[in-house]
Every structure is written in C-alpha cells, then in structure tokens.
Short mmCIF file of C-alpha atoms in Angstrom, two decimals:
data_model
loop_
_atom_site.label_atom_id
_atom_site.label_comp_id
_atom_site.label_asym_id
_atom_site.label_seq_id
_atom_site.Cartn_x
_atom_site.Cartn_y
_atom_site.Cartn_z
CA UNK A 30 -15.12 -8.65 4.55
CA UNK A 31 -15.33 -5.30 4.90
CA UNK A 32 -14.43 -2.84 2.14
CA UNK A 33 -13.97 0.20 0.59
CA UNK A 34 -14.45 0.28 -2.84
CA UNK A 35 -12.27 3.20 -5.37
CA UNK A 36 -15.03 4.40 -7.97
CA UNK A 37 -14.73 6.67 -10.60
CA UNK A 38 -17.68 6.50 -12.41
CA UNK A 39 -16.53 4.73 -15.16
CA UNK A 40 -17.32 1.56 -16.65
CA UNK A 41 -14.96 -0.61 -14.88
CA UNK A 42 -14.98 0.58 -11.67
CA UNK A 43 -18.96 0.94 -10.92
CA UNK A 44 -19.16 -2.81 -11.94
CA UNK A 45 -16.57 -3.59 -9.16
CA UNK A 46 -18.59 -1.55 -6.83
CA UNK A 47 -21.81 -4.03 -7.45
CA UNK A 48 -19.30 -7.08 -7.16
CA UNK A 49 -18.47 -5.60 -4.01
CA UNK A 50 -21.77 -4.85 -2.52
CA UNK A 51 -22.89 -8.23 -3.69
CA UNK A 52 -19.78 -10.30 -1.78
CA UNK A 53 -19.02 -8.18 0.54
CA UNK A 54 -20.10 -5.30 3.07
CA UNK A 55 -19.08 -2.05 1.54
CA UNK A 56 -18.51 0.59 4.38
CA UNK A 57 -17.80 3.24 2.10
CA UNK A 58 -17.45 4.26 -1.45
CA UNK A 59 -14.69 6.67 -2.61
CA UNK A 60 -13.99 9.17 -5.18
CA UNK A 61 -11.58 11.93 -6.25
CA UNK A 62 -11.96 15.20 -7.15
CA UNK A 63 -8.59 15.99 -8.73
CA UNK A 64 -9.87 18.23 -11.17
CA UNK A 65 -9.62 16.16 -14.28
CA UNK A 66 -11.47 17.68 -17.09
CA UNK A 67 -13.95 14.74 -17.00
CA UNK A 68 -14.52 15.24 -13.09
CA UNK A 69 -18.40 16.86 -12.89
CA UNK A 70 -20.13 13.76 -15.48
CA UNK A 71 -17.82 11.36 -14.26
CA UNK A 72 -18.37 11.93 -10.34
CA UNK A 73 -22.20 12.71 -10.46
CA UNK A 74 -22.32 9.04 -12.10
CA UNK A 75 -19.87 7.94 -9.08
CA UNK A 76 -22.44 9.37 -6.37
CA UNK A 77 -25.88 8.45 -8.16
CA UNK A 78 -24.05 4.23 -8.46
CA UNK A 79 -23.47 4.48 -4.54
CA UNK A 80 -26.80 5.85 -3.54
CA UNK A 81 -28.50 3.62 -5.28
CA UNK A 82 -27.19 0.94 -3.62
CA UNK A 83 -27.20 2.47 -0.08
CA UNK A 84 -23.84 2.90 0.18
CA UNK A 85 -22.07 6.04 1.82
CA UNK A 86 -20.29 7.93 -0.61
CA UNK A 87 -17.65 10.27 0.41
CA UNK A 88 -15.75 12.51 -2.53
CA UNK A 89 -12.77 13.70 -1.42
CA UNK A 90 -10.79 16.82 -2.93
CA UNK A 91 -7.76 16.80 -3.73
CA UNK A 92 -7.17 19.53 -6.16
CA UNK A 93 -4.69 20.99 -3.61
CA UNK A 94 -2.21 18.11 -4.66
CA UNK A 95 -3.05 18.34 -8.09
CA UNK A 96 -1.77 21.43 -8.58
CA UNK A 97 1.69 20.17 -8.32
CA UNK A 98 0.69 17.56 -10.58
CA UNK A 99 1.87 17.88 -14.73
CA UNK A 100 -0.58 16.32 -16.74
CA UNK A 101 -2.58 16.48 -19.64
CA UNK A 102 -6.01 15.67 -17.72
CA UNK A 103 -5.24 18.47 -15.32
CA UNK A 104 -4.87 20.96 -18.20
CA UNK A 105 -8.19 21.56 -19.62
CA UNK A 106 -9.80 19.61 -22.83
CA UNK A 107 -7.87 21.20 -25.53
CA UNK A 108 -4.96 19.04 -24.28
CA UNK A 109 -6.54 15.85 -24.96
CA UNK A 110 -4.86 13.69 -27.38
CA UNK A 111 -7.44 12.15 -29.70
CA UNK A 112 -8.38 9.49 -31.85
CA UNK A 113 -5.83 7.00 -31.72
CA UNK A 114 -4.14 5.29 -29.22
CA UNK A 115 -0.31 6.21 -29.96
CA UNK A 116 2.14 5.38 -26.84
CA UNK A 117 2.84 9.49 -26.97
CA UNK A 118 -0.69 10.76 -26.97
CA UNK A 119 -1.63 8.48 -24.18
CA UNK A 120 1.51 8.97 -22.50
CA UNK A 121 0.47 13.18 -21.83
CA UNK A 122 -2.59 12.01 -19.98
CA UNK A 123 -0.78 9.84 -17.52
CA UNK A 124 -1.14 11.56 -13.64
CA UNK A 125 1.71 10.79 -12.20
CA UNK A 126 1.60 7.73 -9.55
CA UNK A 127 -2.14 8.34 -9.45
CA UNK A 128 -3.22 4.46 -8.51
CA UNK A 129 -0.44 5.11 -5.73
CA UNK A 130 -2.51 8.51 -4.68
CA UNK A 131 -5.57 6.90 -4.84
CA UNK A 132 -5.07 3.68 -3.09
CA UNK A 133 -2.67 5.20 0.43
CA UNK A 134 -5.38 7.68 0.93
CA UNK A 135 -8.14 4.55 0.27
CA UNK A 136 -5.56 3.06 3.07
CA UNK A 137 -5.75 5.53 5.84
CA UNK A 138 -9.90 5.96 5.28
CA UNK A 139 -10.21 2.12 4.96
CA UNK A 140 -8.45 1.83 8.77
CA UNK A 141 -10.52 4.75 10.05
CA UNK A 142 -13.63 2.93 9.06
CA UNK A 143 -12.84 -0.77 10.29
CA UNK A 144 -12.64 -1.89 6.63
CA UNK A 145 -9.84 -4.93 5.66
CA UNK A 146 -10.14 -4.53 1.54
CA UNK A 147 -9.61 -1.79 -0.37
CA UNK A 148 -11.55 -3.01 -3.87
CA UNK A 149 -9.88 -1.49 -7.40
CA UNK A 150 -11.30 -2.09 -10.59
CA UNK A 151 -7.61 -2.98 -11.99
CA UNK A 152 -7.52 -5.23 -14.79
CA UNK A 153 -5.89 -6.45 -17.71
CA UNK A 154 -6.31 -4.28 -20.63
CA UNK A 155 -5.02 -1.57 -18.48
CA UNK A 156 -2.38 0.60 -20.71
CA UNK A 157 1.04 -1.29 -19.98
CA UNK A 158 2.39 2.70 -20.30
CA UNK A 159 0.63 3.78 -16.70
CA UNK A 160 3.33 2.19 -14.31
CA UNK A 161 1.02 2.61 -11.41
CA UNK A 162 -1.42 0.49 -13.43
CA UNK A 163 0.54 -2.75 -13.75
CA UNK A 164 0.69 -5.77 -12.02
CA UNK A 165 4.22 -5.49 -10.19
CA UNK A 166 3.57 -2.37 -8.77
CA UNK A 167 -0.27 -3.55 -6.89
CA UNK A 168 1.82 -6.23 -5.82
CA UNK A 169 4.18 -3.96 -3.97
CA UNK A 170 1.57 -1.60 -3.01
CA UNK A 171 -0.39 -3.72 -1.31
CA UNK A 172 2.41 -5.13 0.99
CA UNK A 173 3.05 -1.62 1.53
CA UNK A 174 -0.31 -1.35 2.37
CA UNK A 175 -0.84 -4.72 4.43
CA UNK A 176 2.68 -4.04 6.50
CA UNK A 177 1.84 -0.17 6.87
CA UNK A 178 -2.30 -0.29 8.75
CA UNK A 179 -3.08 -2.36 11.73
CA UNK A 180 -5.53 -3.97 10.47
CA UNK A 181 -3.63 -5.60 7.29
CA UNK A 182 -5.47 -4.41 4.86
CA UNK A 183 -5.75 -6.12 1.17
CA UNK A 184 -6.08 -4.72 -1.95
CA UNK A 185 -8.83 -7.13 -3.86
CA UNK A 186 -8.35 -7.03 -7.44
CA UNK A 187 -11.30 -9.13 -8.63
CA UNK A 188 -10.70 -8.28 -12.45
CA UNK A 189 -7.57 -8.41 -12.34
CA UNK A 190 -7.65 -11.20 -15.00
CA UNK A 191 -10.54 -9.91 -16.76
CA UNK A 192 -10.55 -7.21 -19.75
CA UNK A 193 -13.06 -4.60 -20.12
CA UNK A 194 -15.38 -6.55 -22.44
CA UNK A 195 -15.53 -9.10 -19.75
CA UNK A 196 -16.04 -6.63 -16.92
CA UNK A 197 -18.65 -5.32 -19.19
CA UNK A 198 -20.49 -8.55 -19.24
CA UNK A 199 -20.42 -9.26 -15.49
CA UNK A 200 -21.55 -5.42 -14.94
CA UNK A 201 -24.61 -6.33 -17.50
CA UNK A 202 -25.28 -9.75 -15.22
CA UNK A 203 -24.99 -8.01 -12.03
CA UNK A 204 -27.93 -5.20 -13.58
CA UNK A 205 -25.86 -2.49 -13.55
CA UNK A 206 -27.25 0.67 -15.25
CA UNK A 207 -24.47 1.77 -17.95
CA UNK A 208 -26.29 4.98 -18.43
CA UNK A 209 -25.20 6.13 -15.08
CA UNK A 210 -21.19 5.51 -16.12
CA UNK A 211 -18.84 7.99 -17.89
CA UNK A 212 -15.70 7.46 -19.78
CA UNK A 213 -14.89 10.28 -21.29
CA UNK A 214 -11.61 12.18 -21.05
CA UNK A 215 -13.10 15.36 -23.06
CA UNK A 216 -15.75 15.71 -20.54
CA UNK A 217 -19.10 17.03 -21.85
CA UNK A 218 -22.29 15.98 -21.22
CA UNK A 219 -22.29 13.93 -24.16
CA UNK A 220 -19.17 11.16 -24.97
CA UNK A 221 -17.36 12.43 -27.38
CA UNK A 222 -16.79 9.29 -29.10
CA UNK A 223 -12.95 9.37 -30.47
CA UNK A 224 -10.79 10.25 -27.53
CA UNK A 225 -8.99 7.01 -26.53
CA UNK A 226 -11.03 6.43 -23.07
CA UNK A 227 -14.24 6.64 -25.59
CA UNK A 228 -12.99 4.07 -28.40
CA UNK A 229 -12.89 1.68 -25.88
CA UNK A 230 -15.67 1.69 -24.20
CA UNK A 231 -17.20 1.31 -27.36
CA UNK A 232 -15.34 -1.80 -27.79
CA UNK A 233 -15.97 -2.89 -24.39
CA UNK A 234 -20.13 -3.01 -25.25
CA UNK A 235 -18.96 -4.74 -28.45
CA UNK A 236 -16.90 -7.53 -27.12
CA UNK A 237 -19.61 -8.02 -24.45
CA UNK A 238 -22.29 -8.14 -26.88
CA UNK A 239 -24.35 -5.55 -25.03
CA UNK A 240 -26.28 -3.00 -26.59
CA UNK A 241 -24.19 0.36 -25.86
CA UNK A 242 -26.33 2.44 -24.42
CA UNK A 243 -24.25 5.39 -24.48
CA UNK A 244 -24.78 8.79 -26.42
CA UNK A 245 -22.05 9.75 -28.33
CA UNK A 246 -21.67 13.16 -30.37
CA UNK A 247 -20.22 10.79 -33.53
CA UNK B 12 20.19 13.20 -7.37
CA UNK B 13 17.28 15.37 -7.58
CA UNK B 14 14.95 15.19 -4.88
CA UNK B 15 11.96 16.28 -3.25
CA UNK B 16 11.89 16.28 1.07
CA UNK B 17 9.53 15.58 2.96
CA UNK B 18 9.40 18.41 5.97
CA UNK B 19 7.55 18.45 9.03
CA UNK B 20 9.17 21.44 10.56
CA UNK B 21 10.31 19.26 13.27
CA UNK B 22 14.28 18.09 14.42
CA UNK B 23 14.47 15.55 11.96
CA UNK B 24 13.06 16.44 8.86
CA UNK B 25 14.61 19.75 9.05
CA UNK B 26 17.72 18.38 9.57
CA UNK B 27 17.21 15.86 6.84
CA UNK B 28 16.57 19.00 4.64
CA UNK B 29 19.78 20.50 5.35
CA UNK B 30 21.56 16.80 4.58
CA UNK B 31 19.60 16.75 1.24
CA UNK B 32 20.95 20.21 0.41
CA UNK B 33 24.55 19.48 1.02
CA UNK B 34 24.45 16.07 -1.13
CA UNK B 35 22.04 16.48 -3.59
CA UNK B 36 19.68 18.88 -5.36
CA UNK B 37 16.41 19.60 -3.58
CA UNK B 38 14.01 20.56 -6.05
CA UNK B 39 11.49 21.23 -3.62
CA UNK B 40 10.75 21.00 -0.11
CA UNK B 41 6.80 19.38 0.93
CA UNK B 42 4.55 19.96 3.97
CA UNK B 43 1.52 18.75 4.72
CA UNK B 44 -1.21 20.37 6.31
CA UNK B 45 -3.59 17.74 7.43
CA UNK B 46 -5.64 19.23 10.25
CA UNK B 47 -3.22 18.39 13.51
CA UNK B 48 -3.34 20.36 16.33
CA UNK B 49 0.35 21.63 16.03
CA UNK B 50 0.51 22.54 12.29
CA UNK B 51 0.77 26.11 12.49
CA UNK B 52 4.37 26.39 14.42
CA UNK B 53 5.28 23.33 13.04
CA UNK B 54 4.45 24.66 9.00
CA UNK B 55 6.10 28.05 9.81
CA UNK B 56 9.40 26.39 11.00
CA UNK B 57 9.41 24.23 7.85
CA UNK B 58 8.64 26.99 5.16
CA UNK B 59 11.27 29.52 7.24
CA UNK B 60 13.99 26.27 6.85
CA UNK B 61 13.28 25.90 3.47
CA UNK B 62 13.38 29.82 2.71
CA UNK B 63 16.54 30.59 4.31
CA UNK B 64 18.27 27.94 2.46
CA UNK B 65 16.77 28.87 -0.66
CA UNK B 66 14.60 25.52 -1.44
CA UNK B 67 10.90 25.97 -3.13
CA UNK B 68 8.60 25.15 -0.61
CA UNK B 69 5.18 23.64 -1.28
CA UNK B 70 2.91 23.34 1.59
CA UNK B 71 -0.22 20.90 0.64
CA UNK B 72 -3.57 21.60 2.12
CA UNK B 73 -5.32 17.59 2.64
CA UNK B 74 -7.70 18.41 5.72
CA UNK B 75 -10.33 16.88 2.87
CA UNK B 76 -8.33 13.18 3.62
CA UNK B 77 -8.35 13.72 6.89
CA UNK B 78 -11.66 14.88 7.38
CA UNK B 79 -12.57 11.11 6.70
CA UNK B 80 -9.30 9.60 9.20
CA UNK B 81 -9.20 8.91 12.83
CA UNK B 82 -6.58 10.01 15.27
CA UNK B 83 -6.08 12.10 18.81
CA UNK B 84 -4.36 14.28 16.55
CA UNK B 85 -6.77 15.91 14.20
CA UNK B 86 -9.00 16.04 17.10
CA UNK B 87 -8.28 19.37 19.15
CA UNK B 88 -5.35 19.41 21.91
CA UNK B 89 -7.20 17.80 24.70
CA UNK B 90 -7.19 15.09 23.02
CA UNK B 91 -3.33 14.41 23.34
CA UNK B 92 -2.30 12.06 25.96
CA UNK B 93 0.20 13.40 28.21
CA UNK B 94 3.07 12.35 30.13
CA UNK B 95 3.75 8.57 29.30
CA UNK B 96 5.18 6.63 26.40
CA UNK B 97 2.20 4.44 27.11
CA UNK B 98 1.39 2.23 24.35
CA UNK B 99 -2.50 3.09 24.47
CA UNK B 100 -1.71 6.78 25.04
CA UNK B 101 0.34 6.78 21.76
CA UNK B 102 -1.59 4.63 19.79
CA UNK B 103 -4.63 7.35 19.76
CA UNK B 104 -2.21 10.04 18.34
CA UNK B 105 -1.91 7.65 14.88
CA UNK B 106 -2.95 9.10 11.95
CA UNK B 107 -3.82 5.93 10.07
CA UNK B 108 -1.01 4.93 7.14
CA UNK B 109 0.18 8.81 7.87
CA UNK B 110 3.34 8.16 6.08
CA UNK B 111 1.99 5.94 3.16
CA UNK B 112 0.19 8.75 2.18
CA UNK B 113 2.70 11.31 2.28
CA UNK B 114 5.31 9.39 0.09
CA UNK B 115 2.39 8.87 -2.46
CA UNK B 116 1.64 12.25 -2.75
CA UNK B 117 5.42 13.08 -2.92
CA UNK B 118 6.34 10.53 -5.36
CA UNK B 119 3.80 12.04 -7.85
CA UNK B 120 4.97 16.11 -7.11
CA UNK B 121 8.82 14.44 -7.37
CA UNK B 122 7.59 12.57 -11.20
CA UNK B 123 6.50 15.66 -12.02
CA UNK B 124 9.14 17.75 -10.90
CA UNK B 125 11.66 15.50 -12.63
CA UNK B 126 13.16 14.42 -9.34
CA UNK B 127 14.66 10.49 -9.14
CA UNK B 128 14.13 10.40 -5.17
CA UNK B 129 12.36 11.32 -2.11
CA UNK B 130 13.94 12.15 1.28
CA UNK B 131 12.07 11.31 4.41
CA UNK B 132 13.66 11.29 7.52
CA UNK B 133 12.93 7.71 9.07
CA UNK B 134 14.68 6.78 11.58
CA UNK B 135 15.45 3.82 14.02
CA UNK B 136 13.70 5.44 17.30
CA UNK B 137 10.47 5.38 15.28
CA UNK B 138 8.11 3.30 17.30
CA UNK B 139 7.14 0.00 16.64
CA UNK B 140 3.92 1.13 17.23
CA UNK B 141 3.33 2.74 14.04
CA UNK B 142 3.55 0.02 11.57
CA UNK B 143 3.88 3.25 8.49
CA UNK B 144 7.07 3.89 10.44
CA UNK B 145 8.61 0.35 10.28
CA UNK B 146 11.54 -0.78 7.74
CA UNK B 147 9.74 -3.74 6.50
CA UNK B 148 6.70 -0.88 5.27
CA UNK B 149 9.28 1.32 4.36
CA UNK B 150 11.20 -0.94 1.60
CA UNK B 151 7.37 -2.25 0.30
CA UNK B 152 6.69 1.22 -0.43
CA UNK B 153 10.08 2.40 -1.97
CA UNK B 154 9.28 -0.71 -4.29
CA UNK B 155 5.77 0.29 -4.98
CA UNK B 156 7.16 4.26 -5.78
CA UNK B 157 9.85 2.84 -7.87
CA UNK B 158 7.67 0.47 -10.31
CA UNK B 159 4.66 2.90 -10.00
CA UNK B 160 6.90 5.93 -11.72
CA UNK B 161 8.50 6.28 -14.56
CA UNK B 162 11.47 7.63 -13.16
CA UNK B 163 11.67 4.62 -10.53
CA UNK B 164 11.62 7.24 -7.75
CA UNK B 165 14.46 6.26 -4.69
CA UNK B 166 13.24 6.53 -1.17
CA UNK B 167 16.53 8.13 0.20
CA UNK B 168 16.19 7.30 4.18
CA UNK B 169 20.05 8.37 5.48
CA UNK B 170 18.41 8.42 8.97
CA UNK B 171 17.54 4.68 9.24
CA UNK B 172 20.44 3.38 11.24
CA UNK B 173 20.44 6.81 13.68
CA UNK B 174 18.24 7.46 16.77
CA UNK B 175 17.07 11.26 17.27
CA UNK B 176 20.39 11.82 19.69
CA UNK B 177 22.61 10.95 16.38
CA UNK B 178 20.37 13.00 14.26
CA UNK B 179 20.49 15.94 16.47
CA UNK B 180 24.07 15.61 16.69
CA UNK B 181 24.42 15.55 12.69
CA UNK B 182 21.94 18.61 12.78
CA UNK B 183 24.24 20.53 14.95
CA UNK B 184 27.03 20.03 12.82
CA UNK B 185 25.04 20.82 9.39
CA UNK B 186 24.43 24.59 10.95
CA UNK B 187 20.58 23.51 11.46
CA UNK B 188 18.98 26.09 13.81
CA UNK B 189 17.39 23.97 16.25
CA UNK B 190 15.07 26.94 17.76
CA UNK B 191 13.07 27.17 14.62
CA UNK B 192 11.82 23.73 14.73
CA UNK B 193 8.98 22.39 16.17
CA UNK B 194 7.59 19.64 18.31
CA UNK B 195 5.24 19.38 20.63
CA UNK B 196 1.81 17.36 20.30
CA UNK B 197 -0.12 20.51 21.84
CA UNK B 198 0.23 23.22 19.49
CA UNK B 199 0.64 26.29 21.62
CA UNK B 200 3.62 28.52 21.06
CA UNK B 201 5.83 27.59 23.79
CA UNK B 202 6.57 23.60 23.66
CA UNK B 203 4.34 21.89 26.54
CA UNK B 204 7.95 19.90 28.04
CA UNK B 205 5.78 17.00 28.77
CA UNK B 206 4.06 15.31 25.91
CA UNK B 207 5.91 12.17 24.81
CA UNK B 208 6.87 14.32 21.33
CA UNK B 209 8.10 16.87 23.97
CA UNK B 210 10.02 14.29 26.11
CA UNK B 211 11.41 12.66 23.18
CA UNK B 212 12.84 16.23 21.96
CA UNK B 213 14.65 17.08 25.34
CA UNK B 214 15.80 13.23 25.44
CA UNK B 215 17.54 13.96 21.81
CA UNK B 216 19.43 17.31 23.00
CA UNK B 217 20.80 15.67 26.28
CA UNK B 218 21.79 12.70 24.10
CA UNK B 219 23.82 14.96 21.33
CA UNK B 220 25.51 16.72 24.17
CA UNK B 221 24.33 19.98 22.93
CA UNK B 222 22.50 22.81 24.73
CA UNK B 223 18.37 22.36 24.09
CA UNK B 224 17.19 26.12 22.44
CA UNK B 225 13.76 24.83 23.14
CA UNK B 226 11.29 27.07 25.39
CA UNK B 227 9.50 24.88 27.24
CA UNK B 228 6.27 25.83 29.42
CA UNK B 229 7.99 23.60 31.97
#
C-alpha cells in the first residue's frame, strides 16, 4: 500500500517510519513545524531518518495555526512541567486536538499523492489525558477520514497494541539508529533527562533491554 | 453555546455567521487562506462581516498545506472549468479533505478559546461529489472533534436540511448584506456570472425571491 507516514523525530514514530518503508511503499514522510520548543533537534532527526532511507520528506509549517493555539509547548521552555508525571503538569503541555491537526492535513497530502494509509506511531502507553491520543477518537477519525477522500484512506496503527518498550525493541530489530531520535520537551541539544517525555524514554531503552544511547545532561 | 464559525466570505457562511450571532456567542470568527484563486475578495468580505458585527476575526495563513495538495483551485484562474456542472469539470476544483481540515484546525482554536462548538455552514445542495461535504463525513468527524477535545466540541450544522435558495432566504431576513459576499471561482473583482460557483449564486437569489446585489461581468 501506499503511505504516508506522520514522523516527529521521536522514538516512536521513526520506528513506524522503518515498519513502513519495510511493508509498504512510503510516498512521503511528514512533519510539523508548530513551533514547539523541542521543534529544531526534534525535526533535524525527522529529516536525517527520511533521507536515509530515500524517502521524500516534506516539513510543513504551521506556526500560523499555532498561534491561536494555548499550550504549554507553544510557550517557550520555562513552561515545562518537570520531573514527574502528575495529571496537571502533563495536562499544560497538551496542544489542543493536535493528532486531529496532524492526521486531516496527513489526509488531504495523502490524496494529493495517490497514497491509501496514513501510518501513526499511536500506541498504548499513550497518556489516557490527550483525548486526541486515545483509541475512540482514531476510531472516529479515521471514518472521518475514509468517508471524507476518494480514495478511502486508512489510518494504520501498527503499535497500536504495543508500548514504547516494545516499539523500542522492534525499532532496535529493524536497525534503527536511536541517536538520530529526540524526545525531549525542554529542547536543547542535549536531553535533559527529567522532563516527563525524557523519563520515559529512558524507560523505554530499559524495558527493551537496549543500551540507551542517548546523552542526557543528568 | 460558545462557538467559533467557520467563514468563507461567501452566501452561506456569512449568513451562518449572522445565525450564530443571534443564538449563541461567537467567540471568534475563522478564515482560511489556503492559496485559491479567489481568496482576496472572498477574505475581505468575511473579515468586513465579522467587523461590522463586532466578532474577532482570525484569518489563518496554510498556503504551507496546500503547497503539498492538488486542486484546479490553488492553481491560477485558468485553471477553473467554466460553464457546466460537469462532474469532471468540478471534480478538478477539489481541494482534497478541504473541510476535514478546516474543522481540525477549528476544533483546536475553539478548545483553546473555551468554545463547546463549531459552526460550519453545510448544507444539503453540497455536491455529492465532494465526499468532505457529505453527512455521513460530517457526523464521523463531529464524533472524532467531540472525543478528541476535552470540551467534546459540537459541530453545529443548522444549514443541513436547507438548499442555498432557503439559506439565502434566511440571510435576507437576518439583515445579511448580500453585496459584501463573495463567490465566484475566478477571483477578479466583478463575479465572472458563469462559473458553476457563479451559476449556483444567481440560482440561490432567483430561488429566495429576492433581488441578486451581485455585479456580474455578464
């Protein structure tokens, strides 16, 4: 099938872009600037995944919607919650409906380019607090999606079932390079290593049993 | 309710504007600029409508999405088909899941703007043809808005069961000033009279029984 494939440069979503190019033809990879503060590691990781595997990369900008947009990740690092993972301090860093965002405008490129998938990297350990991130609501979007292009187009959750440790182990089998991802919601060069985002990707290496290969400040 | 509208600038967004004024609280009004050949009438007749009655108005630049989508209509005038209500001929002026992206966009602004619904001014003359325009896509992505918020954002659609005649007619009596709304595929100042956006304009006027403001090049 052909797909496009949502990739932020992270852990999660880089692995589904190898799944992808390894059962299926990706026509195009896509990213989002929306000005996050994690944006310039995080999409530089994004671009350097694709072209290594050949794949057209397009990053689209879309800092003119996100300035209508309240959120913590929009509002420089200072506003970062940190080191624990309390329903409130995650809460502030939700961007509102931004899986619904990301996947209509994944919907219209998709069509242009003859695709039928749209790949996300959605899985289980995703925060039950993000609405957009939950199972009900990718079931409704991609009806919306399938009954709103010609061509039908799917939404293929592969991990859908998986959590991060286990996406983490099929990213290790499928040789992706971890050194090329970026988690961090503090965004400097080097993970800060106690923002929530940061936690668990270290758990992620751990419950993989992976050497982490990540440099973290502490 | 408080809502956010979606506004074209054209018959029946404006005059959905002026029905979300009366019955609810409009907490802002959107347009999108997305690179079709009739946006700059069309955007001044939706920021003057939302001015005069008061409304915030927020018009969002995403020529970056649609720099990667295909349609007749981001693609210069000559590109419009002409004359017919051809199938083909309409079919090249989709911009592909148009709508789907809209309502994504505007169900974030609305989360963030503490709004609990989004107008959009569907109605039952939409064609077939565009499958982002049908009821069956419509009610997939109210559900996929309403799980993927926190405020379970409403797609308010009081335009389903009216064609553009009934619309009009409702327009007329709402105080809408028909001659600053805009139309036509082709983009020039004076509406062309003959594209099918054109036809479908005069068709609505004769329909409502009420005298057409439009200038029309013939």
């Amino acid at each position: 099938m052909n797909v496009a494939v949502l990739l932020s440069g992270g852990l999660d979503s880089t692995t589904a872009l190898h799944w992808a190019h390894k059962h299926h033809k990706v026509v195009c990879a896509l990213s989002f600037q929306y000005g996050s503060n994690h944006a310039t590691h995080e999409l530089a990781c994004a671009r350097r995944q694709a072209e290594q595997l050949g794949i057209p990369y397009h990053e689209i900008d879309i800092r003119s919607i996100s300035a209508h947009l309240q959120s913590a990740l929009l509002s420089g690092a200072d506003a970062i919650p940190s080191a624990d993972y309390a329903e409130e301090n995650l809460k502030q860093t939700v961007v509102p409906f931004r899986n619904g965002i990301f996947l209509a405008i994944a919907a219209g490129i998709a069509e242009s380019n003859d695709a039928e998938g749209i790949v996300i990297a959605a899985h289980n350990g995703d925060h039950a607090l993000y609405p957009d991130c939950r199972e009900d609501f990718m079931e409704a979007m991609a009806s919306a999606i399938s009954l709103g292009t010609f061509a039908n187009i799917q939404i293929l959750r592969p991990f859908i079932n998986y959590d991060k440790g286990q996406i983490t182990a099929l990213g290790h089998e499928l040789g992706v390079d971890f050194t090329h991802t970026y988690s961090c919601y503090c965004g400097r060069a080097a993970h800060c290593g106690s923002c929530a985002t940061c936690r668990e990707r270290k758990d992620a290496f751990a419950a993989a049993h992976i050497p982490d290969p990540t440099q973290y400040e502490r």
